[in-house]
CSV table of C-alpha atoms in Angstrom, one decimal:
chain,number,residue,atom,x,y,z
A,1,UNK,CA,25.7,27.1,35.8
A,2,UNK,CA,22.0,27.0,35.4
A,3,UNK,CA,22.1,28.0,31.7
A,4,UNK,CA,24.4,24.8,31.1
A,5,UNK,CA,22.4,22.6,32.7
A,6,UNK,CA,19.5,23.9,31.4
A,7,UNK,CA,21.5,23.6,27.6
A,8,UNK,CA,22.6,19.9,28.7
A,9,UNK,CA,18.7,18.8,29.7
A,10,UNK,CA,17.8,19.8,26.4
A,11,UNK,CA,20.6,18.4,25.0
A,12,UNK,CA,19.8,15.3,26.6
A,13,UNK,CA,16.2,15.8,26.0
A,14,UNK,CA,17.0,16.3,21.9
A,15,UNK,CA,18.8,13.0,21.7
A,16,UNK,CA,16.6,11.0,23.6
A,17,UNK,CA,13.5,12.5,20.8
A,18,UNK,CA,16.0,11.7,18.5
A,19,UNK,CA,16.5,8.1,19.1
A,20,UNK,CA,12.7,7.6,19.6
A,21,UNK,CA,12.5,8.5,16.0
A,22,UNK,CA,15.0,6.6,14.8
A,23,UNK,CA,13.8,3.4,17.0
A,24,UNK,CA,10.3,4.4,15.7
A,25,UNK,CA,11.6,4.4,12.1
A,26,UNK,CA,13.5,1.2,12.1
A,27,UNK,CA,10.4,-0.7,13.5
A,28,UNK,CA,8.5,1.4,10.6
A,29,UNK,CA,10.5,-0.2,8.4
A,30,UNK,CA,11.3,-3.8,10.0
A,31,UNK,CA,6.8,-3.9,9.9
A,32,UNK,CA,6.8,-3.1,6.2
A,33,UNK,CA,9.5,-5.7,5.5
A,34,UNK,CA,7.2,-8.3,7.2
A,35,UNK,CA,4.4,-6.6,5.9
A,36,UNK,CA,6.2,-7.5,2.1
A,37,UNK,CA,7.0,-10.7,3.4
A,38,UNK,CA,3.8,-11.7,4.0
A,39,UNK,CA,2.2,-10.7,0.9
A,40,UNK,CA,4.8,-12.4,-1.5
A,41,UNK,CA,4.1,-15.4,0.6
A,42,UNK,CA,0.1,-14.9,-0.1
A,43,UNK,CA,0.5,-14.4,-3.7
A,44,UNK,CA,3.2,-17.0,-4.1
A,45,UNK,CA,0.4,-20.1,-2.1
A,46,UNK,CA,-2.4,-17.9,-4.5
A,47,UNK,CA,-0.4,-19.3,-7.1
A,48,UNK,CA,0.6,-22.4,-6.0
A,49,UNK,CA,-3.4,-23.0,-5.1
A,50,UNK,CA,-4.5,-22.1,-8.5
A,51,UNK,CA,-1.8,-24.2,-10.6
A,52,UNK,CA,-3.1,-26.8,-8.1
A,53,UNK,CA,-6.7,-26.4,-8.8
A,54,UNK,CA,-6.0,-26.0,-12.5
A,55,UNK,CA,-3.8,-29.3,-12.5
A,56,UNK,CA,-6.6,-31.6,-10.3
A,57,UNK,CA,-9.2,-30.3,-12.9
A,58,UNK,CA,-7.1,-31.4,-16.5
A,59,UNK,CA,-6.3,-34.9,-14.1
A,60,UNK,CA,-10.7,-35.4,-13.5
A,61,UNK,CA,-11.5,-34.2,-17.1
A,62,UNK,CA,-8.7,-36.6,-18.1
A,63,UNK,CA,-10.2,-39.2,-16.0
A,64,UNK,CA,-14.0,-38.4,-17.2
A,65,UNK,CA,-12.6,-38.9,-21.0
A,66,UNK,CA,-11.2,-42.5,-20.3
A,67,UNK,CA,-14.1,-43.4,-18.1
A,68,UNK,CA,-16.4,-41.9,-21.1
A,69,UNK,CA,-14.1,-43.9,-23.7
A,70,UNK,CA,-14.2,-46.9,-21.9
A,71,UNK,CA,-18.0,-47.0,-21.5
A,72,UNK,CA,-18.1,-46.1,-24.9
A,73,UNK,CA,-15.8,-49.2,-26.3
A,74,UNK,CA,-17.9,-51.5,-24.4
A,75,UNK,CA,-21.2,-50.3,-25.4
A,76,UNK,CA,-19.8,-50.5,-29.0
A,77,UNK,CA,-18.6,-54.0,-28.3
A,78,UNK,CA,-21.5,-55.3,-26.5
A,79,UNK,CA,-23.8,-54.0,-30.1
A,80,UNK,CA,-21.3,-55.7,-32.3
A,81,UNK,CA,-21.6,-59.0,-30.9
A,82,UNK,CA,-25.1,-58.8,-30.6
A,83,UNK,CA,-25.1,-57.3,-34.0
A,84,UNK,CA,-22.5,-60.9,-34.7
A,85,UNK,CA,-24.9,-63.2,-32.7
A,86,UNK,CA,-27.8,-61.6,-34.5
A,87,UNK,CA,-26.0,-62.6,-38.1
A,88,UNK,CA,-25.4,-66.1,-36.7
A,89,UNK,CA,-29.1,-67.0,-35.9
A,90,UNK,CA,-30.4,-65.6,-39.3
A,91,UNK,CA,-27.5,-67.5,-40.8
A,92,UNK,CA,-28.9,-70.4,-39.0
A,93,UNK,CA,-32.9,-70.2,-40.1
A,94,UNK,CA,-31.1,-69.2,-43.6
A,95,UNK,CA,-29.7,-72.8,-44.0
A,96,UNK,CA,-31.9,-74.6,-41.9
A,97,UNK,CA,-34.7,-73.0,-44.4
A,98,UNK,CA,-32.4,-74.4,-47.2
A,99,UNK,CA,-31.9,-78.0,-46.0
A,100,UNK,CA,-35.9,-77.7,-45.4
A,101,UNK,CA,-36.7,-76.6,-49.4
A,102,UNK,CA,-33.7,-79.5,-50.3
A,103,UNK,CA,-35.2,-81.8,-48.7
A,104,UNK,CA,-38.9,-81.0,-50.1
């Protein structure tokens, strides 16, 4: 009766180490699987950051081209019409000096 009992306690005693490892090994593996989780989901907003990052600089060095255009348009307008009024006054004296020599 002893030796049975004795047999069934480590019987008993067997399983129970048995289903420790198995409860130890599923939580093994239900870690890892967040474990994976988490680390596609840091490589995927990696990604996501960088295409951002890459995106907002093409949008200000877009931005810094038109501003750059636009200054230069103006600047280029603002030296042809001085260039124009400068025309206009020396066309001016030009036939004011004419009338003058006519009329001498």
């Amino acid at each position: 009766e002893k030796g049975r009992q004795k047999v069934q306690r480590l019987h008993h005693m067997e399983r129970k180490r048995m289903q420790a490892m198995v409860k130890s090994q599923i939580h093994i593996h239900d870690q890892m699987h967040d474990l994976e989780e988490r680390l596609a989901e840091k490589v995927n907003n990696s990604k996501q950051k960088t295409e951002e990052r890459r995106t907002s600089i093409i949008m200000e060095r877009q931005q810094r081209m038109e501003k750059h255009q636009e200054r230069s348009d103006a600047i280029r307008l603002n030296k042809d019409n001085a260039y124009e009024t400068k025309m206009a006054v020396l066309r001016e004296r030009a036939d004011h000096a004419t009338e003058l020599s006519e009329h001498v």
